[in-house]
Amino acid sequence: ASRDGASTASLGSLLTEPEFVYLQHGLKIRAECGINAEVEKQLEMGKKLLAAGQLADALSHFHAAIEGDSDNYIAYYRRATVYLAMGKSKAAIRDLSKVVELKQDFTSARLQRGHLLLKQGKFDEAEDDFKNVLKSNPSNNEEKEAQTQLTKSDELQRLYSQALSAYQQEDYEAAIPLLDEILAVCVWDAELRELRAECYIKEGEPSKAISDLKAAAKLKSDNTEAFYKISRIYYQLGDHELSLSEVRECLKLDQDHKRCFSLYKQVKKLNKQIESAEEFIREGSILQRKTSAEAYLLEDLYEEGTLVCILYIFAVSVSKIFNMRFDAALCCLSLISTVADLGKYLLLIFCLYQFCRLLLQKLPSPSLLMLASLLAPYKRRWNTAALLKITDGLYAEAWLKVRKLVSWAGAPRLGLRWLLGVTEPKWNCAPPHPC
């Protein structure tokens, strides 16, 4: 083209003006034909690779076609198809919007974009596309599909209104199935997932809430709120490591996020307390090995789940988020009842003493006495005098103090609960409970 331009410049003085203009126009057409031929080649190669499932290679050819002709709506449409196959819905919508901008009567692009917008929960925008398809002389199949999707959109909006009303009235049990039905279609709606997560939290189903919040975090790249909520739930469950991991993700997105930073400091503090508890238990284990006929390593306790249960109790006790979990205490007490070995029994008693000491700081006396009443049956399991002869140091001190706690519950348990007005707690220690 540059050689042709130089030639025309030199010929300009020899030709009349009409002849010169005609020559320039001819050269322009020839150049455009060359570009279009290259674009068509890229489109054809991309189409073959797409059919073969080689998405990355097909995408590179469609990129090249668009670079060669930025107004080629077919290139944008085919690239949108590749993006969809790769799961990149946002990029696909951008390309489909460009197709509609370049060719407004391209009903296939409008119909496809409407489908994607509906999956994102953008009902009004999706309906606009379906209505425009009906106005654009569509084929019978396209007309039928657009009408079906309009009906579906109306139904989804009705369900959403009902779900929102139930949520606002704190009827979370009714809201969840309605949101389930909407999310079966609107799978890419982050806000709906966050709303259902809130319902799950209120209904005491944290694992389901975490699942929805993680999906919402993926759907919305800067979703600091989702990471904050996930971290908060893990913290409330006593899983300090996962809580710390999630709150760090929040701070990666926004270092100045006040609530995430505050929670980060809180979880870090809890982490140190847990480490201190582990060290405390380890020291107690060493002392116990000196006084017991048989040595039981810390690893043995891990294998039995005993230490995991103890640490869970400790995490809950320092959490200050949920009320004290007596079911966790009962889990450890159940473990004690299965321990036929004095050494391991002592270690559990020692750790339960630490838990009781925390309870003294946090719970009113009726609740503490209820826990003491749960300990009462176990004080008769071993002969106290023999126990004190075998043990010394921390274990002896722990057992003596636990004995004092248990002695408060000398009355029958039913009489104690009647006296204090304490109702029977609901135990929940079935798998996959942390205990």
mmCIF file of C-alpha atoms in Angstrom, residues 25-280:
data_model
loop_
_atom_site.group_PDB
_atom_site.id
_atom_site.type_symbol
_atom_site.label_atom_id
_atom_site.label_comp_id
_atom_site.label_asym_id
_atom_site.label_seq_id
_atom_site.Cartn_x
_atom_site.Cartn_y
_atom_site.Cartn_z
ATOM 1 C CA HIS A 25 -10.632 4.799 -4.765
ATOM 2 C CA GLY A 26 -9.513 1.692 -6.660
ATOM 3 C CA LEU A 27 -6.437 1.292 -4.470
ATOM 4 C CA LYS A 28 -8.585 1.647 -1.323
ATOM 5 C CA ILE A 29 -10.969 -1.106 -2.489
ATOM 6 C CA ARG A 30 -8.013 -3.375 -3.229
ATOM 7 C CA ALA A 31 -6.585 -2.815 0.282
ATOM 8 C CA GLU A 32 -9.957 -3.496 1.928
ATOM 9 C CA CYS A 33 -10.324 -6.715 -0.045
ATOM 10 C CA GLY A 34 -6.938 -7.824 1.263
ATOM 11 C CA ILE A 35 -7.957 -7.087 4.870
ATOM 12 C CA ASN A 36 -11.333 -8.842 4.491
ATOM 13 C CA ALA A 37 -9.660 -11.908 3.024
ATOM 14 C CA GLU A 38 -7.337 -12.140 6.038
ATOM 15 C CA VAL A 39 -10.239 -11.644 8.459
ATOM 16 C CA GLU A 40 -12.249 -14.371 6.736
ATOM 17 C CA LYS A 41 -9.254 -16.679 6.986
ATOM 18 C CA GLN A 42 -8.947 -16.032 10.738
ATOM 19 C CA LEU A 43 -12.679 -16.551 11.233
ATOM 20 C CA GLU A 44 -12.650 -19.840 9.348
ATOM 21 C CA MET A 45 -9.655 -21.172 11.279
ATOM 22 C CA GLY A 46 -11.224 -20.084 14.562
ATOM 23 C CA LYS A 47 -14.491 -21.798 13.628
ATOM 24 C CA LYS A 48 -12.721 -25.106 12.925
ATOM 25 C CA LEU A 49 -10.755 -24.955 16.163
ATOM 26 C CA LEU A 50 -13.925 -24.135 18.110
ATOM 27 C CA ALA A 51 -15.660 -27.172 16.616
ATOM 28 C CA ALA A 52 -12.650 -29.283 17.647
ATOM 29 C CA GLY A 53 -12.883 -27.986 21.214
ATOM 30 C CA GLN A 54 -9.551 -26.137 21.068
ATOM 31 C CA LEU A 55 -10.929 -23.044 22.746
ATOM 32 C CA ALA A 56 -7.703 -21.157 23.509
ATOM 33 C CA ASP A 57 -6.469 -21.480 19.904
ATOM 34 C CA ALA A 58 -9.885 -20.536 18.515
ATOM 35 C CA LEU A 59 -9.949 -17.473 20.762
ATOM 36 C CA SER A 60 -6.584 -16.236 19.458
ATOM 37 C CA HIS A 61 -7.879 -16.396 15.857
ATOM 38 C CA PHE A 62 -11.037 -14.465 16.735
ATOM 39 C CA HIS A 63 -8.857 -11.867 18.500
ATOM 40 C CA ALA A 64 -6.872 -11.516 15.272
ATOM 41 C CA ALA A 65 -10.051 -11.206 13.197
ATOM 42 C CA ILE A 66 -11.335 -8.371 15.401
ATOM 43 C CA GLU A 67 -7.974 -6.605 15.248
ATOM 44 C CA GLY A 68 -8.204 -6.812 11.464
ATOM 45 C CA ASP A 69 -11.790 -5.572 11.331
ATOM 46 C CA SER A 70 -13.193 -4.023 14.499
ATOM 47 C CA ASP A 71 -16.659 -3.695 12.913
ATOM 48 C CA ASN A 72 -17.076 -7.365 12.042
ATOM 49 C CA TYR A 73 -20.053 -8.458 14.138
ATOM 50 C CA ILE A 74 -19.583 -12.128 13.202
ATOM 51 C CA ALA A 75 -16.110 -12.091 14.781
ATOM 52 C CA TYR A 76 -17.525 -10.691 18.034
ATOM 53 C CA TYR A 77 -20.359 -13.221 18.026
ATOM 54 C CA ARG A 78 -18.028 -16.177 17.554
ATOM 55 C CA ARG A 79 -15.644 -14.884 20.194
ATOM 56 C CA ALA A 80 -18.606 -14.585 22.578
ATOM 57 C CA THR A 81 -19.358 -18.251 21.860
ATOM 58 C CA VAL A 82 -15.800 -19.186 22.868
ATOM 59 C CA TYR A 83 -16.017 -17.087 26.030
ATOM 60 C CA LEU A 84 -19.225 -18.876 26.989
ATOM 61 C CA ALA A 85 -17.607 -22.269 26.435
ATOM 62 C CA MET A 86 -14.746 -21.134 28.699
ATOM 63 C CA GLY A 87 -17.164 -20.013 31.420
ATOM 64 C CA LYS A 88 -16.375 -16.306 30.984
ATOM 65 C CA SER A 89 -19.912 -14.965 30.966
ATOM 66 C CA LYS A 90 -19.018 -11.311 31.578
ATOM 67 C CA ALA A 91 -16.682 -11.215 28.567
ATOM 68 C CA ALA A 92 -19.338 -12.988 26.486
ATOM 69 C CA ILE A 93 -21.942 -10.362 27.398
ATOM 70 C CA ARG A 94 -19.555 -7.557 26.391
ATOM 71 C CA ASP A 95 -19.033 -9.130 22.959
ATOM 72 C CA LEU A 96 -22.749 -9.807 22.467
ATOM 73 C CA SER A 97 -23.476 -6.175 23.338
ATOM 74 C CA LYS A 98 -20.989 -5.129 20.655
ATOM 75 C CA VAL A 99 -22.764 -7.415 18.163
ATOM 76 C CA VAL A 100 -26.121 -5.792 18.971
ATOM 77 C CA GLU A 101 -24.533 -2.349 18.629
ATOM 78 C CA LEU A 102 -23.155 -3.210 15.163
ATOM 79 C CA LYS A 103 -26.228 -5.108 13.956
ATOM 80 C CA GLN A 104 -29.388 -4.383 15.907
ATOM 81 C CA ASP A 105 -31.530 -6.926 14.045
ATOM 82 C CA PHE A 106 -29.237 -9.850 14.898
ATOM 83 C CA THR A 107 -31.831 -11.713 16.981
ATOM 84 C CA SER A 108 -29.557 -14.634 17.912
ATOM 85 C CA ALA A 109 -27.190 -12.273 19.742
ATOM 86 C CA ARG A 110 -30.046 -10.558 21.586
ATOM 87 C CA LEU A 111 -31.570 -13.884 22.577
ATOM 88 C CA GLN A 112 -28.230 -15.196 23.827
ATOM 89 C CA ARG A 113 -27.530 -12.028 25.787
ATOM 90 C CA GLY A 114 -31.000 -12.200 27.330
ATOM 91 C CA HIS A 115 -30.279 -15.732 28.560
ATOM 92 C CA LEU A 116 -27.032 -14.608 30.205
ATOM 93 C CA LEU A 117 -28.583 -11.538 31.806
ATOM 94 C CA LEU A 118 -31.342 -13.721 33.250
ATOM 95 C CA LYS A 119 -28.713 -16.017 34.804
ATOM 96 C CA GLN A 120 -27.177 -12.925 36.406
ATOM 97 C CA GLY A 121 -30.550 -11.984 37.884
ATOM 98 C CA LYS A 122 -30.860 -8.829 35.750
ATOM 99 C CA PHE A 123 -34.529 -9.320 34.987
ATOM 100 C CA ASP A 124 -35.327 -5.931 33.434
ATOM 101 C CA GLU A 125 -32.372 -5.980 31.030
ATOM 102 C CA ALA A 126 -33.111 -9.572 30.033
ATOM 103 C CA GLU A 127 -36.760 -8.749 29.342
ATOM 104 C CA ASP A 128 -35.720 -5.829 27.123
ATOM 105 C CA ASP A 129 -33.711 -8.238 24.965
ATOM 106 C CA PHE A 130 -36.529 -10.782 24.715
ATOM 107 C CA LYS A 131 -39.047 -8.066 23.788
ATOM 108 C CA ASN A 132 -36.707 -6.685 21.122
ATOM 109 C CA VAL A 133 -36.372 -10.175 19.642
ATOM 110 C CA LEU A 134 -40.162 -10.363 19.301
ATOM 111 C CA LYS A 135 -40.167 -7.007 17.473
ATOM 112 C CA SER A 136 -37.439 -8.002 14.980
ATOM 113 C CA ASN A 137 -39.268 -10.520 12.756
ATOM 114 C CA PRO A 138 -37.680 -13.564 14.435
ATOM 115 C CA SER A 139 -37.893 -17.140 13.238
ATOM 116 C CA ASN A 140 -40.590 -19.339 14.755
ATOM 117 C CA ASN A 141 -38.115 -20.980 17.125
ATOM 118 C CA GLU A 142 -36.660 -17.635 18.222
ATOM 119 C CA GLU A 143 -40.118 -16.190 18.803
ATOM 120 C CA LYS A 144 -41.158 -19.201 20.875
ATOM 121 C CA GLU A 145 -37.937 -19.079 22.919
ATOM 122 C CA ALA A 146 -38.220 -15.337 23.590
ATOM 123 C CA GLN A 147 -41.822 -15.705 24.749
ATOM 124 C CA THR A 148 -40.892 -18.626 27.028
ATOM 125 C CA GLN A 149 -38.064 -16.644 28.606
ATOM 126 C CA LEU A 150 -40.316 -13.634 29.199
ATOM 127 C CA THR A 151 -42.776 -15.846 31.065
ATOM 128 C CA LYS A 152 -39.930 -17.353 33.105
ATOM 129 C CA SER A 153 -38.597 -13.898 33.990
ATOM 130 C CA ASP A 154 -42.016 -12.798 35.257
ATOM 131 C CA GLU A 155 -42.263 -15.916 37.436
ATOM 132 C CA LEU A 156 -38.766 -15.399 38.864
ATOM 133 C CA GLN A 157 -39.565 -11.808 39.787
ATOM 134 C CA ARG A 158 -42.712 -12.969 41.567
ATOM 135 C CA LEU A 159 -40.713 -15.544 43.549
ATOM 136 C CA TYR A 160 -38.089 -12.938 44.410
ATOM 137 C CA SER A 161 -40.744 -10.598 45.825
ATOM 138 C CA GLN A 162 -42.070 -13.422 48.003
ATOM 139 C CA ALA A 163 -38.571 -14.400 49.180
ATOM 140 C CA LEU A 164 -37.658 -10.822 50.046
ATOM 141 C CA SER A 165 -40.913 -10.369 51.938
ATOM 142 C CA ALA A 166 -40.293 -13.580 53.918
ATOM 143 C CA TYR A 167 -36.743 -12.457 54.735
ATOM 144 C CA GLN A 168 -37.900 -9.047 55.935
ATOM 145 C CA GLN A 169 -40.489 -10.742 58.140
ATOM 146 C CA GLU A 170 -37.696 -12.989 59.534
ATOM 147 C CA ASP A 171 -39.372 -16.088 58.117
ATOM 148 C CA TYR A 172 -36.063 -17.538 56.928
ATOM 149 C CA GLU A 173 -37.388 -21.077 56.682
ATOM 150 C CA ALA A 174 -39.915 -19.912 54.059
ATOM 151 C CA ALA A 175 -37.411 -17.694 52.226
ATOM 152 C CA ILE A 176 -34.830 -20.442 51.595
ATOM 153 C CA PRO A 177 -36.897 -22.703 49.252
ATOM 154 C CA LEU A 178 -38.022 -19.647 47.271
ATOM 155 C CA LEU A 179 -34.405 -18.552 46.830
ATOM 156 C CA ASP A 180 -33.477 -22.138 45.902
ATOM 157 C CA GLU A 181 -35.954 -22.014 43.031
ATOM 158 C CA ILE A 182 -34.686 -18.645 41.776
ATOM 159 C CA LEU A 183 -31.024 -19.638 42.008
ATOM 160 C CA ALA A 184 -31.698 -22.763 39.962
ATOM 161 C CA VAL A 185 -32.005 -20.302 37.039
ATOM 162 C CA CYS A 186 -30.095 -17.218 38.233
ATOM 163 C CA VAL A 187 -26.918 -19.165 38.999
ATOM 164 C CA TRP A 188 -24.631 -16.132 38.561
ATOM 165 C CA ASP A 189 -26.478 -13.751 40.883
ATOM 166 C CA ALA A 190 -24.074 -12.968 43.746
ATOM 167 C CA GLU A 191 -26.608 -10.886 45.691
ATOM 168 C CA LEU A 192 -29.166 -13.706 45.753
ATOM 169 C CA ARG A 193 -26.522 -16.098 47.076
ATOM 170 C CA GLU A 194 -25.590 -13.635 49.811
ATOM 171 C CA LEU A 195 -29.264 -13.287 50.747
ATOM 172 C CA ARG A 196 -29.666 -17.053 50.998
ATOM 173 C CA ALA A 197 -26.455 -17.218 53.046
ATOM 174 C CA GLU A 198 -27.981 -14.777 55.537
ATOM 175 C CA CYS A 199 -31.026 -17.037 55.800
ATOM 176 C CA TYR A 200 -28.805 -20.069 56.407
ATOM 177 C CA ILE A 201 -26.939 -18.206 59.152
ATOM 178 C CA LYS A 202 -30.204 -17.301 60.866
ATOM 179 C CA GLU A 203 -31.362 -20.912 60.573
ATOM 180 C CA GLY A 204 -28.137 -22.224 62.135
ATOM 181 C CA GLU A 205 -26.678 -23.815 59.004
ATOM 182 C CA PRO A 206 -23.219 -22.204 58.767
ATOM 183 C CA SER A 207 -21.717 -24.720 56.312
ATOM 184 C CA LYS A 208 -24.411 -23.946 53.716
ATOM 185 C CA ALA A 209 -23.931 -20.221 54.318
ATOM 186 C CA ILE A 210 -20.189 -20.572 53.708
ATOM 187 C CA SER A 211 -20.838 -22.426 50.439
ATOM 188 C CA ASP A 212 -23.080 -19.615 49.144
ATOM 189 C CA LEU A 213 -20.704 -16.876 50.284
ATOM 190 C CA LYS A 214 -17.737 -18.543 48.579
ATOM 191 C CA ALA A 215 -19.726 -18.707 45.342
ATOM 192 C CA ALA A 216 -20.659 -15.021 45.740
ATOM 193 C CA ALA A 217 -16.979 -14.122 46.250
ATOM 194 C CA LYS A 218 -16.092 -15.829 42.955
ATOM 195 C CA LEU A 219 -18.939 -14.176 41.055
ATOM 196 C CA LYS A 220 -17.972 -10.701 42.244
ATOM 197 C CA SER A 221 -14.223 -10.099 42.112
ATOM 198 C CA ASP A 222 -14.132 -7.310 44.728
ATOM 199 C CA ASN A 223 -16.603 -8.897 47.145
ATOM 200 C CA THR A 224 -14.920 -7.996 50.437
ATOM 201 C CA GLU A 225 -18.210 -8.397 52.289
ATOM 202 C CA ALA A 226 -18.416 -12.084 51.368
ATOM 203 C CA PHE A 227 -14.882 -12.781 52.607
ATOM 204 C CA TYR A 228 -15.622 -10.888 55.822
ATOM 205 C CA LYS A 229 -18.760 -12.928 56.476
ATOM 206 C CA ILE A 230 -17.003 -16.237 55.730
ATOM 207 C CA SER A 231 -14.190 -15.342 58.118
ATOM 208 C CA ARG A 232 -16.705 -14.343 60.764
ATOM 209 C CA ILE A 233 -18.553 -17.656 60.503
ATOM 210 C CA TYR A 234 -15.345 -19.672 60.768
ATOM 211 C CA TYR A 235 -14.380 -17.602 63.796
ATOM 212 C CA GLN A 236 -17.720 -18.302 65.417
ATOM 213 C CA LEU A 237 -17.227 -22.014 64.762
ATOM 214 C CA GLY A 238 -13.838 -21.887 66.470
ATOM 215 C CA ASP A 239 -11.875 -22.619 63.264
ATOM 216 C CA HIS A 240 -9.286 -19.890 63.701
ATOM 217 C CA GLU A 241 -7.008 -20.997 60.837
ATOM 218 C CA LEU A 242 -9.691 -20.836 58.139
ATOM 219 C CA SER A 243 -11.022 -17.619 59.637
ATOM 220 C CA LEU A 244 -7.570 -16.072 59.359
ATOM 221 C CA SER A 245 -7.192 -17.246 55.756
ATOM 222 C CA GLU A 246 -10.514 -15.711 54.655
ATOM 223 C CA VAL A 247 -10.028 -12.373 56.409
ATOM 224 C CA ARG A 248 -6.632 -12.075 54.716
ATOM 225 C CA GLU A 249 -8.378 -12.448 51.344
ATOM 226 C CA CYS A 250 -10.608 -9.536 52.326
ATOM 227 C CA LEU A 251 -7.604 -7.376 53.206
ATOM 228 C CA LYS A 252 -5.901 -8.253 49.904
ATOM 229 C CA LEU A 253 -8.826 -6.603 48.130
ATOM 230 C CA ASP A 254 -9.009 -3.628 50.498
ATOM 231 C CA GLN A 255 -6.227 -2.983 53.005
ATOM 232 C CA ASP A 256 -8.294 -0.233 54.643
ATOM 233 C CA HIS A 257 -11.403 -2.364 55.220
ATOM 234 C CA LYS A 258 -12.182 -1.470 58.847
ATOM 235 C CA ARG A 259 -14.253 -4.486 59.821
ATOM 236 C CA CYS A 260 -11.879 -6.961 58.173
ATOM 237 C CA PHE A 261 -8.882 -5.379 59.869
ATOM 238 C CA SER A 262 -10.635 -5.433 63.238
ATOM 239 C CA LEU A 263 -11.572 -9.089 62.770
ATOM 240 C CA TYR A 264 -8.021 -9.880 61.624
ATOM 241 C CA LYS A 265 -6.611 -8.566 64.907
ATOM 242 C CA GLN A 266 -9.250 -10.485 66.843
ATOM 243 C CA VAL A 267 -8.490 -13.766 65.063
ATOM 244 C CA LYS A 268 -4.738 -13.282 65.449
ATOM 245 C CA LYS A 269 -5.277 -12.877 69.172
ATOM 246 C CA LEU A 270 -7.366 -16.044 69.257
ATOM 247 C CA ASN A 271 -4.653 -17.857 67.311
ATOM 248 C CA LYS A 272 -2.088 -16.968 69.968
ATOM 249 C CA GLN A 273 -4.450 -18.138 72.704
ATOM 250 C CA ILE A 274 -4.932 -21.465 70.937
ATOM 251 C CA GLU A 275 -1.168 -21.872 70.618
ATOM 252 C CA SER A 276 -0.837 -21.137 74.319
ATOM 253 C CA ALA A 277 -3.490 -23.748 75.057
ATOM 254 C CA GLU A 278 -1.639 -26.321 72.956
ATOM 255 C CA GLU A 279 1.570 -25.571 74.834
ATOM 256 C CA PHE A 280 -0.266 -25.764 78.147
#
